[in-house]
Amino acid sequence: MTKENNNDYRRIMAVAKKRGMLDQRLIESASQFAEQIHADEIYLNEPFMTHPWAVARIIADMQLDSELIAAALLHDVVEHGADIKRLEERFEPAVAEMVLNLTMNQTGKDPNSGSIRYHDQLVDKIASDFGPLYIKLASRIHNLQTFKRSGKGAKDHDAGDELHARKIKEAEEFYLPLAESTEIIYLREMLQNACFKAKFPNEYHSIQQQYNYLLRDNKNCTERVKDLFTRKFYHQEIFVSQVYDCKVEKCRICDINDSIKLLLRESGNNYKQVITKYQIPLFDIFLILKDQDAISLTDQFLGLYEEVMARESLFIDFIKLCNNKSCINLTLKDIFSNQYRLSVYSQSSYELYLYGKNPQKSRYLPKKYRGESEKGFFSKIKVFTKDHAEKTIARGATVLDFAFLIHENIGLCAEYGIVNGEEVPLNTILSEYDHIQIVTAREDGREVVRACFEWFEYVKTPRAIHILIRWFKNNYVLKEF
């Protein structure tokens, strides 16, 4: 399997672009190096590289920088035979040092002896920096998520069960308490879900299966709400001025299990009877508001609720304010009685939820691509249409610029883009050799214009700017006068 065909790798690159983290060469170099080391290795009947790609995807989804993603891709290479000197020559010191900090030097016959020493070393390392812990937690999450996919033979069954049990025990007795004490809640919740899947695979599968049936049966109703938070919301002026980010995710299976335990016991483990839209939320929604000293988080949210959500017939069914008032937990209901769990954070409290109390947090925030100013905006890059036709466009151009390059009407009606198979917003900056498809807005089968004044902040090329100026002049200024 090549990285271009791996969903996790494609997701890593899409997140990197969306967050303005444009140092993709480092990520590609780290992936190539790891692929060479793990070339002939198998992980649970799949190429071993599926593991570092999955770990790096978790790190990328945390909105961390290219150096940490590169270290995640490389975190197993030294243990699997990579030459340390070659690693240090190929990558900058911060990446090489991180990989060495993650490397377990196990000696002796006792398989637990190396783990104990490694855990002690890890605790010492994270006293000043959580970077190694982020990657180690992500690695253990993927280990437990995928362990049961193993196709072990009969003679390996006992050894496999022993390894499985040891990894779960380490997660519950070492990694979960460590994530709790460092307040890395995001990864702690993911690890709890992975532990539940590894310990109780049958229960996990039964809940997951019924939950997916529930999502499928209510898809038409829930799509409207998901669209509100992921697209329409972004065109509201109040959203642009107050909201930092918004995410809609599937509920964790372990959370569903916790909420239905009693009902499940009373029903005789009848999952179909218990897992209904009246008992569980269908999606988790995270709404992150920009920090504003003059306005409380509660007042900010209530303003957004009245302006946007209430008008879309979303009603508050339950509300709870966290003790430190940095988070609001709500249950929303739509007119079809579908429930949604909404967590409202300030930007600073959401960063704490993601990263914990990391003294070096700012070190890992995404950085702009360092070569951009040297090459200049007016240099060109090659990109491709969905039909693989080659186009050239200015370096630094966005998906919206590309839409206007293809055709004026496609630009004016653009809704979002698909870059290398991943859906991205119109202000995503393009990179060399991207494959791009533009999705236009439609009503009653016809394309409709989506242009708004905010788009002047999205476009960079003279052609796109000229088309927007002409369209607004013809459709607004002349009509007013």
Short mmCIF file of C-alpha atoms in Angstrom, two decimals:
data_model
loop_
_atom_site.label_atom_id
_atom_site.label_comp_id
_atom_site.label_asym_id
_atom_site.label_seq_id
_atom_site.Cartn_x
_atom_site.Cartn_y
_atom_site.Cartn_z
CA MET A 1 0.00 0.00 0.00
CA THR A 2 1.39 3.42 -0.97
CA LYS A 3 0.85 6.50 1.15
CA GLU A 4 -1.22 8.06 -1.64
CA ASN A 5 -3.75 5.23 -1.19
CA ASN A 6 -3.81 5.39 2.60
CA ASN A 7 -6.73 7.35 4.08
CA ASP A 8 -4.75 8.35 7.19
CA TYR A 9 -1.88 9.79 5.15
CA ARG A 10 -4.26 11.74 2.90
CA ARG A 11 -6.00 13.06 6.00
CA ILE A 12 -2.67 14.20 7.47
CA MET A 13 -1.87 16.27 4.38
CA ALA A 14 -5.41 17.71 4.16
CA VAL A 15 -5.34 18.81 7.81
CA ALA A 16 -1.88 20.31 7.30
CA LYS A 17 -3.19 22.52 4.50
CA LYS A 18 -6.41 23.46 6.24
CA ARG A 19 -4.51 24.69 9.29
CA GLY A 20 -2.00 26.68 7.24
CA MET A 21 0.77 24.24 8.18
CA LEU A 22 2.50 24.17 4.83
CA ASP A 23 5.78 22.38 5.61
CA GLN A 24 4.63 19.26 3.81
CA ARG A 25 8.14 18.39 2.62
CA LEU A 26 9.15 17.44 6.17
CA ILE A 27 6.10 15.18 6.53
CA GLU A 28 6.73 13.55 3.14
CA SER A 29 10.42 13.03 3.96
CA ALA A 30 9.58 11.42 7.31
CA SER A 31 7.05 9.12 5.67
CA GLN A 32 9.55 8.07 2.98
CA PHE A 33 12.22 7.35 5.60
CA ALA A 34 9.79 5.27 7.68
CA GLU A 35 8.57 3.40 4.59
CA GLN A 36 12.15 2.36 3.82
CA ILE A 37 12.69 1.02 7.36
CA HIS A 38 9.33 -0.76 7.56
CA ALA A 39 9.25 -1.89 3.91
CA ASP A 40 8.83 -5.64 4.45
CA GLU A 41 7.14 -5.56 7.85
CA ILE A 42 3.56 -6.65 8.51
CA TYR A 43 1.25 -5.21 11.19
CA LEU A 44 -1.91 -7.30 11.81
CA ASN A 45 -1.97 -8.67 8.25
CA GLU A 46 -1.38 -5.18 6.79
CA PRO A 47 1.78 -3.24 5.89
CA PHE A 48 3.40 -1.94 9.09
CA MET A 49 3.23 1.64 7.79
CA THR A 50 -0.51 1.67 8.49
CA HIS A 51 0.45 2.09 12.17
CA PRO A 52 2.72 5.19 11.97
CA TRP A 53 0.33 6.77 9.45
CA ALA A 54 -2.58 6.28 11.87
CA VAL A 55 -0.56 7.65 14.81
CA ALA A 56 0.50 10.70 12.79
CA ARG A 57 -3.11 11.29 11.77
CA ILE A 58 -4.16 11.56 15.43
CA ILE A 59 -1.37 14.11 15.98
CA ALA A 60 -2.44 16.06 12.87
CA ASP A 61 -6.07 16.09 14.00
CA MET A 62 -4.86 17.73 17.22
CA GLN A 63 -3.72 20.68 15.05
CA LEU A 64 -0.08 20.20 16.05
CA ASP A 65 2.87 21.12 13.87
CA SER A 66 4.86 19.33 11.18
CA GLU A 67 7.78 18.42 13.46
CA LEU A 68 5.53 16.45 15.81
CA ILE A 69 3.76 14.76 12.88
CA ALA A 70 7.16 13.80 11.43
CA ALA A 71 8.24 12.36 14.80
CA ALA A 72 5.00 10.36 14.94
CA LEU A 73 5.74 8.87 11.52
CA LEU A 74 9.25 7.96 12.69
CA HIS A 75 8.48 6.86 16.25
CA ASP A 76 9.24 3.14 15.63
CA VAL A 77 12.14 3.35 13.16
CA VAL A 78 15.05 3.09 15.64
CA GLU A 79 13.52 0.07 17.41
CA HIS A 80 13.13 -1.51 13.95
CA GLY A 81 16.75 -1.07 12.93
CA ALA A 82 17.21 2.48 11.64
CA ASP A 83 20.70 3.92 12.04
CA ILE A 84 20.60 6.74 14.60
CA LYS A 85 23.36 8.70 12.85
CA ARG A 86 21.46 8.53 9.55
CA LEU A 87 18.30 9.73 11.31
CA GLU A 88 20.13 12.70 12.82
CA GLU A 89 21.69 13.62 9.48
CA ARG A 90 18.35 13.45 7.63
CA PHE A 91 16.19 15.41 10.11
CA GLU A 92 16.58 18.53 12.19
CA PRO A 93 17.59 18.06 15.86
CA ALA A 94 14.08 18.63 17.28
CA VAL A 95 12.62 15.74 15.25
CA ALA A 96 15.54 13.34 15.82
CA GLU A 97 15.57 14.05 19.56
CA MET A 98 11.83 13.41 19.81
CA VAL A 99 12.21 10.03 18.04
CA LEU A 100 15.04 9.00 20.37
CA ASN A 101 12.96 10.01 23.39
CA LEU A 102 10.23 7.66 22.13
CA THR A 103 12.58 4.71 21.56
CA MET A 104 12.45 1.81 24.01
CA ASN A 105 15.79 0.10 24.65
CA GLN A 106 14.62 -3.24 26.05
CA THR A 107 17.19 -5.71 27.35
CA GLY A 108 16.94 -8.97 29.27
CA LYS A 109 14.39 -11.76 29.05
CA ASP A 110 11.65 -10.12 31.12
CA PRO A 111 9.33 -8.35 28.65
CA ASN A 112 8.15 -6.05 31.44
CA SER A 113 11.61 -4.83 32.45
CA GLY A 114 12.05 -2.66 29.38
CA SER A 115 8.54 -1.27 29.73
CA ILE A 116 9.13 -0.25 33.35
CA ARG A 117 12.37 1.56 32.50
CA TYR A 118 10.72 3.16 29.48
CA HIS A 119 7.78 4.38 31.55
CA ASP A 120 10.18 5.93 34.09
CA GLN A 121 12.08 7.65 31.27
CA LEU A 122 8.84 8.92 29.73
CA VAL A 123 7.68 10.44 33.02
CA ASP A 124 11.02 12.24 33.31
CA LYS A 125 10.81 13.55 29.74
CA ILE A 126 7.28 14.95 30.02
CA ALA A 127 8.16 16.95 33.12
CA SER A 128 9.21 19.71 30.73
CA ASP A 129 7.48 18.75 27.47
CA PHE A 130 4.41 16.64 26.58
CA GLY A 131 5.44 16.02 22.95
CA PRO A 132 6.61 12.42 23.50
CA LEU A 133 3.47 11.68 25.53
CA TYR A 134 1.13 12.87 22.75
CA ILE A 135 2.75 10.42 20.33
CA LYS A 136 2.93 7.53 22.80
CA LEU A 137 -0.75 7.92 23.73
CA ALA A 138 -1.69 8.06 20.04
CA SER A 139 0.36 4.92 19.40
CA ARG A 140 -1.33 3.00 22.21
CA ILE A 141 -4.75 4.16 21.02
CA HIS A 142 -4.12 2.69 17.57
CA ASN A 143 -2.63 -0.50 19.05
CA LEU A 144 -5.80 -1.18 21.01
CA GLN A 145 -8.15 -0.07 18.24
CA THR A 146 -6.68 -2.57 15.79
CA PHE A 147 -5.42 -5.46 17.90
CA LYS A 148 -8.48 -7.65 17.39
CA ARG A 149 -8.07 -7.52 13.62
CA SER A 150 -5.09 -9.87 13.96
CA GLY A 151 -5.37 -13.15 12.10
CA LYS A 152 -3.08 -15.10 14.44
CA GLY A 153 -2.73 -18.85 14.01
CA ALA A 154 -3.57 -21.35 16.76
CA LYS A 155 0.02 -21.72 17.99
CA ASP A 156 0.32 -17.93 18.40
CA HIS A 157 -3.02 -17.61 20.18
CA ASP A 158 -1.70 -17.71 23.76
CA ALA A 159 1.18 -15.31 23.00
CA GLY A 160 -1.24 -12.98 21.27
CA ASP A 161 -3.66 -13.00 24.21
CA GLU A 162 -0.79 -12.33 26.63
CA LEU A 163 0.43 -9.34 24.59
CA HIS A 164 -3.13 -8.10 24.24
CA ALA A 165 -3.74 -8.28 27.99
CA ARG A 166 -0.42 -6.57 28.76
CA LYS A 167 -1.14 -3.64 26.46
CA ILE A 168 -4.60 -3.14 28.00
CA LYS A 169 -3.13 -3.33 31.50
CA GLU A 170 -0.44 -0.76 30.65
CA ALA A 171 -3.07 1.52 29.17
CA GLU A 172 -5.32 1.32 32.23
CA GLU A 173 -2.63 1.39 34.92
CA PHE A 174 -0.08 3.77 33.37
CA TYR A 175 -1.21 5.71 30.29
CA LEU A 176 -4.76 6.61 31.36
CA PRO A 177 -3.65 7.93 34.80
CA LEU A 178 -0.81 9.80 33.10
CA ALA A 179 -3.21 11.44 30.63
CA GLU A 180 -5.51 12.29 33.54
CA SER A 181 -2.76 13.86 35.66
CA THR A 182 -1.48 15.94 32.73
CA GLU A 183 -5.09 16.86 31.81
CA ILE A 184 -4.78 15.75 28.17
CA ILE A 185 -8.50 15.04 28.09
CA TYR A 186 -8.82 14.64 24.31
CA LEU A 187 -6.38 11.70 24.12
CA ARG A 188 -7.57 10.29 27.44
CA GLU A 189 -11.12 9.98 26.04
CA MET A 190 -9.83 8.33 22.86
CA LEU A 191 -7.75 5.89 24.91
CA GLN A 192 -10.76 5.01 27.11
CA ASN A 193 -12.74 4.19 23.99
CA ALA A 194 -9.89 2.07 22.60
CA CYS A 195 -9.60 0.17 25.91
CA PHE A 196 -13.33 -0.58 25.86
CA LYS A 197 -13.05 -1.91 22.31
CA ALA A 198 -10.05 -4.10 23.18
CA LYS A 199 -11.53 -5.51 26.41
CA PHE A 200 -15.10 -5.99 25.25
CA PRO A 201 -15.01 -6.43 21.45
CA ASN A 202 -18.41 -8.13 21.21
CA GLU A 203 -20.21 -5.44 23.21
CA TYR A 204 -18.36 -2.74 21.29
CA HIS A 205 -19.40 -4.23 17.95
CA SER A 206 -23.04 -4.64 19.02
CA ILE A 207 -23.31 -1.02 20.15
CA GLN A 208 -21.45 0.27 17.10
CA GLN A 209 -23.66 -1.72 14.73
CA GLN A 210 -26.92 -0.44 16.24
CA TYR A 211 -25.56 3.12 16.47
CA ASN A 212 -24.66 3.05 12.76
CA TYR A 213 -28.17 1.77 11.96
CA LEU A 214 -29.55 4.69 13.95
CA LEU A 215 -27.41 7.21 12.03
CA ARG A 216 -28.45 5.69 8.72
CA ASP A 217 -32.17 5.75 9.55
CA ASN A 218 -32.03 9.41 10.60
CA LYS A 219 -29.51 10.63 8.02
CA ASN A 220 -31.85 13.00 6.17
CA CYS A 221 -32.80 14.76 9.40
CA THR A 222 -29.31 15.02 10.88
CA GLU A 223 -27.63 16.21 7.66
CA ARG A 224 -29.40 19.56 8.02
CA VAL A 225 -27.95 20.08 11.49
CA LYS A 226 -24.48 18.92 10.46
CA ASP A 227 -24.63 21.29 7.48
CA LEU A 228 -25.58 24.16 9.78
CA PHE A 229 -22.48 23.71 11.94
CA THR A 230 -19.97 22.76 9.23
CA ARG A 231 -20.96 25.08 6.34
CA LYS A 232 -23.90 27.44 6.67
CA PHE A 233 -22.74 28.67 10.06
CA TYR A 234 -19.54 29.99 8.47
CA HIS A 235 -21.49 32.46 6.30
CA GLN A 236 -23.08 34.14 9.35
CA GLU A 237 -21.36 37.40 10.29
CA ILE A 238 -21.79 36.63 13.99
CA PHE A 239 -20.00 33.32 13.46
CA VAL A 240 -17.00 34.91 11.75
CA SER A 241 -16.56 37.46 14.54
CA GLN A 242 -16.99 35.10 17.50
CA VAL A 243 -16.26 31.48 16.54
CA TYR A 244 -12.76 29.99 16.39
CA ASP A 245 -13.75 26.52 15.15
CA CYS A 246 -16.59 24.01 15.01
CA LYS A 247 -16.49 20.21 14.70
CA VAL A 248 -19.15 17.52 14.32
CA GLU A 249 -18.06 13.99 15.25
CA LYS A 250 -19.58 10.57 15.86
CA CYS A 251 -20.18 9.70 19.51
CA ARG A 252 -17.63 7.47 21.23
CA ILE A 253 -18.92 3.94 21.73
CA CYS A 254 -17.74 3.79 25.36
CA ASP A 255 -19.82 6.92 26.12
CA ILE A 256 -22.91 5.29 24.60
CA ASN A 257 -22.22 2.19 26.69
CA ASP A 258 -22.01 4.27 29.88
CA SER A 259 -25.34 5.97 29.14
CA ILE A 260 -27.29 2.76 28.42
CA LYS A 261 -25.81 0.29 30.95
CA LEU A 262 -28.83 0.22 33.25
CA LEU A 263 -31.39 0.15 30.43
CA LEU A 264 -29.45 -2.57 28.65
CA ARG A 265 -29.48 -4.77 31.75
CA GLU A 266 -33.21 -4.24 32.23
CA SER A 267 -33.92 -5.09 28.57
CA GLY A 268 -31.93 -8.31 28.62
CA ASN A 269 -29.19 -6.87 26.36
CA ASN A 270 -31.65 -5.82 23.65
CA TYR A 271 -29.46 -3.25 21.88
CA LYS A 272 -32.10 -2.38 19.31
CA GLN A 273 -34.63 -1.54 22.01
CA VAL A 274 -32.22 0.59 24.03
CA ILE A 275 -30.14 2.43 21.41
CA THR A 276 -32.69 4.87 20.01
CA LYS A 277 -32.67 8.57 19.23
CA TYR A 278 -34.68 9.13 22.42
CA GLN A 279 -31.94 7.62 24.59
CA ILE A 280 -28.62 8.75 23.07
CA PRO A 281 -27.26 11.75 21.16
CA LEU A 282 -26.56 11.09 17.49
CA PHE A 283 -23.50 13.33 17.22
CA ASP A 284 -21.00 15.21 19.36
CA ILE A 285 -20.62 18.87 18.37
CA PHE A 286 -17.69 20.98 19.57
CA LEU A 287 -18.18 24.75 19.32
CA ILE A 288 -15.03 26.75 20.16
CA LEU A 289 -15.54 30.48 20.72
CA LYS A 290 -12.85 33.13 20.49
CA ASP A 291 -11.56 34.41 23.82
CA GLN A 292 -13.27 37.68 24.76
CA ASP A 293 -12.47 39.24 28.13
CA ALA A 294 -15.49 41.55 28.10
CA ILE A 295 -18.10 38.82 27.46
CA SER A 296 -18.64 35.61 29.42
CA LEU A 297 -18.68 32.27 27.60
CA THR A 298 -22.35 31.84 28.55
CA ASP A 299 -23.36 35.21 27.10
CA GLN A 300 -21.39 34.53 23.93
CA PHE A 301 -23.13 31.21 23.42
CA LEU A 302 -26.63 32.51 24.17
CA GLY A 303 -26.11 35.25 21.57
CA LEU A 304 -25.14 32.64 18.97
CA TYR A 305 -28.02 30.40 19.99
CA GLU A 306 -30.63 33.14 19.53
CA GLU A 307 -29.12 34.40 16.26
CA VAL A 308 -28.54 31.06 14.56
CA MET A 309 -29.56 27.84 16.31
CA ALA A 310 -33.01 28.82 17.57
CA ARG A 311 -33.90 30.09 14.10
CA GLU A 312 -32.98 26.66 12.73
CA SER A 313 -35.41 25.00 15.19
CA LEU A 314 -32.72 23.61 17.50
CA PHE A 315 -33.88 23.63 21.12
CA ILE A 316 -31.90 23.34 24.36
CA ASP A 317 -33.05 20.24 26.25
CA PHE A 318 -30.36 20.22 28.94
CA ILE A 319 -27.55 22.58 29.97
CA LYS A 320 -24.69 22.24 32.45
CA LEU A 321 -21.91 24.74 33.18
CA CYS A 322 -18.51 23.30 34.15
CA ASN A 323 -17.16 24.20 37.58
CA ASN A 324 -14.55 26.60 36.23
CA LYS A 325 -17.05 28.09 33.72
CA SER A 326 -14.65 27.33 30.85
CA CYS A 327 -17.02 24.87 29.17
CA ILE A 328 -20.77 24.48 28.68
CA ASN A 329 -22.30 21.05 28.03
CA LEU A 330 -25.72 20.96 26.39
CA THR A 331 -28.15 18.61 24.76
CA LEU A 332 -29.84 20.05 21.67
CA LYS A 333 -32.95 18.61 20.03
CA ASP A 334 -34.26 19.19 16.54
CA ILE A 335 -37.90 19.09 15.46
CA PHE A 336 -37.59 15.34 14.80
CA SER A 337 -36.50 14.65 18.42
CA ASN A 338 -32.94 13.82 17.38
CA GLN A 339 -30.47 14.68 20.15
CA TYR A 340 -27.02 16.27 19.76
CA ARG A 341 -24.44 16.67 22.51
CA LEU A 342 -22.96 20.16 22.23
CA SER A 343 -19.80 21.15 24.10
CA VAL A 344 -19.02 24.88 24.05
CA TYR A 345 -15.45 25.92 24.84
CA SER A 346 -13.51 29.14 24.89
CA GLN A 347 -10.43 28.97 22.67
CA SER A 348 -8.06 28.78 25.64
CA SER A 349 -10.10 26.10 27.43
CA TYR A 350 -10.29 24.01 24.24
CA GLU A 351 -6.51 24.19 23.91
CA LEU A 352 -6.30 22.86 27.48
CA TYR A 353 -8.72 20.04 26.50
CA LEU A 354 -6.49 19.16 23.52
CA TYR A 355 -3.00 19.64 24.93
CA GLY A 356 -3.31 19.52 28.72
CA LYS A 357 -1.07 21.65 30.92
CA ASN A 358 1.92 21.41 28.57
CA PRO A 359 4.64 23.94 29.47
CA GLN A 360 5.86 23.77 25.85
CA LYS A 361 2.45 23.99 24.16
CA SER A 362 3.35 26.97 21.97
CA ARG A 363 6.30 25.02 20.56
CA TYR A 364 3.93 22.72 18.68
CA LEU A 365 1.44 25.21 17.28
CA PRO A 366 1.45 25.17 13.45
CA LYS A 367 4.03 27.39 11.73
CA LYS A 368 3.84 28.95 8.30
CA TYR A 369 5.79 27.36 5.50
CA ARG A 370 9.26 28.94 5.76
CA GLY A 371 10.04 28.98 2.05
CA GLU A 372 6.95 30.92 0.95
CA SER A 373 8.34 34.44 1.31
CA GLU A 374 11.60 33.46 -0.40
CA LYS A 375 9.92 32.04 -3.49
CA GLY A 376 7.40 34.85 -3.65
CA PHE A 377 3.72 34.83 -4.51
CA PHE A 378 4.15 35.31 -8.25
CA SER A 379 6.01 32.05 -8.81
CA LYS A 380 3.80 29.28 -10.22
CA ILE A 381 2.92 25.78 -9.08
CA LYS A 382 1.42 22.86 -11.00
CA VAL A 383 -1.97 21.50 -9.94
CA PHE A 384 -4.50 19.16 -11.54
CA THR A 385 -8.24 19.13 -12.16
CA LYS A 386 -10.47 16.19 -11.23
CA ASP A 387 -9.93 14.97 -14.82
CA HIS A 388 -6.11 15.09 -14.30
CA ALA A 389 -5.69 18.09 -16.61
CA GLU A 390 -2.60 20.09 -15.62
CA LYS A 391 -3.02 23.76 -14.62
CA THR A 392 -0.60 26.38 -13.33
CA ILE A 393 -1.56 28.83 -10.62
CA ALA A 394 0.24 31.34 -8.42
CA ARG A 395 1.99 29.99 -5.35
CA GLY A 396 -0.14 30.81 -2.31
CA ALA A 397 -3.40 30.63 -4.26
CA THR A 398 -6.47 29.10 -2.63
CA VAL A 399 -9.14 26.60 -3.65
CA LEU A 400 -11.41 29.56 -4.50
CA ASP A 401 -8.73 31.03 -6.79
CA PHE A 402 -8.60 27.68 -8.57
CA ALA A 403 -12.40 27.69 -9.00
CA PHE A 404 -12.24 31.08 -10.73
CA LEU A 405 -9.32 29.85 -12.86
CA ILE A 406 -11.50 27.01 -14.20
CA HIS A 407 -14.54 29.20 -14.96
CA GLU A 408 -16.13 32.39 -13.68
CA ASN A 409 -19.47 30.71 -12.87
CA ILE A 410 -17.78 27.83 -11.05
CA GLY A 411 -16.01 30.35 -8.85
CA LEU A 412 -19.16 32.35 -8.08
CA CYS A 413 -21.14 29.20 -7.23
CA ALA A 414 -18.37 27.37 -5.35
CA GLU A 415 -19.44 25.68 -2.10
CA TYR A 416 -16.27 23.84 -1.08
CA GLY A 417 -13.34 21.95 -2.59
CA ILE A 418 -12.08 18.37 -2.60
CA VAL A 419 -8.28 18.28 -2.55
CA ASN A 420 -6.57 14.91 -2.89
CA GLY A 421 -9.80 13.20 -1.91
CA GLU A 422 -10.45 15.30 1.22
CA GLU A 423 -13.18 17.95 1.60
CA VAL A 424 -11.66 21.36 2.41
CA PRO A 425 -12.96 24.95 2.75
CA LEU A 426 -12.54 27.47 -0.06
CA ASN A 427 -9.75 29.40 1.68
CA THR A 428 -7.42 26.35 1.79
CA ILE A 429 -4.02 27.17 0.30
CA LEU A 430 -2.96 24.90 -2.57
CA SER A 431 0.32 23.02 -2.86
CA GLU A 432 2.32 21.67 -5.78
CA TYR A 433 0.70 18.68 -7.55
CA ASP A 434 -2.63 18.91 -5.71
CA HIS A 435 -5.64 17.27 -7.40
CA ILE A 436 -8.63 19.56 -6.98
CA GLN A 437 -12.37 19.27 -7.54
CA ILE A 438 -14.78 22.15 -6.97
CA VAL A 439 -18.26 21.40 -5.64
CA THR A 440 -20.82 24.08 -6.50
CA ALA A 441 -24.01 24.98 -4.63
CA ARG A 442 -27.24 23.76 -6.20
CA GLU A 443 -30.93 24.36 -5.66
CA ASP A 444 -33.58 22.51 -7.64
CA GLY A 445 -30.83 21.05 -9.81
CA ARG A 446 -29.39 24.44 -10.82
CA GLU A 447 -26.18 26.11 -9.70
CA VAL A 448 -26.67 29.11 -7.40
CA VAL A 449 -24.24 31.93 -6.58
CA ARG A 450 -22.58 31.75 -3.15
CA ALA A 451 -20.31 34.81 -3.49
CA CYS A 452 -20.08 37.00 -0.39
CA PHE A 453 -17.87 39.96 0.62
CA GLU A 454 -15.85 37.68 2.92
CA TRP A 455 -14.46 36.02 -0.21
CA PHE A 456 -12.18 39.01 -0.82
CA GLU A 457 -10.15 37.66 2.12
CA TYR A 458 -9.99 34.22 0.46
CA VAL A 459 -8.77 35.07 -3.02
CA LYS A 460 -5.18 36.01 -3.94
CA THR A 461 -5.02 36.03 -7.76
CA PRO A 462 -5.85 39.14 -9.85
CA ARG A 463 -8.32 37.15 -11.99
CA ALA A 464 -10.42 36.08 -8.99
CA ILE A 465 -10.35 39.56 -7.42
CA HIS A 466 -11.39 41.18 -10.72
CA ILE A 467 -14.33 38.78 -11.21
CA LEU A 468 -15.58 39.39 -7.66
CA ILE A 469 -15.34 43.18 -8.01
CA ARG A 470 -17.24 43.07 -11.30
CA TRP A 471 -19.95 40.78 -9.94
CA PHE A 472 -20.59 42.86 -6.82
CA LYS A 473 -20.60 46.06 -8.88
CA ASN A 474 -23.22 44.68 -11.27
CA ASN A 475 -25.38 43.03 -8.63
CA TYR A 476 -25.23 45.44 -5.70
CA VAL A 477 -23.85 48.92 -6.34
CA LEU A 478 -25.69 49.58 -9.63
CA LYS A 479 -28.96 48.29 -8.23
CA GLU A 480 -28.70 50.49 -5.13
CA PHE A 481 -28.23 53.63 -7.20
#
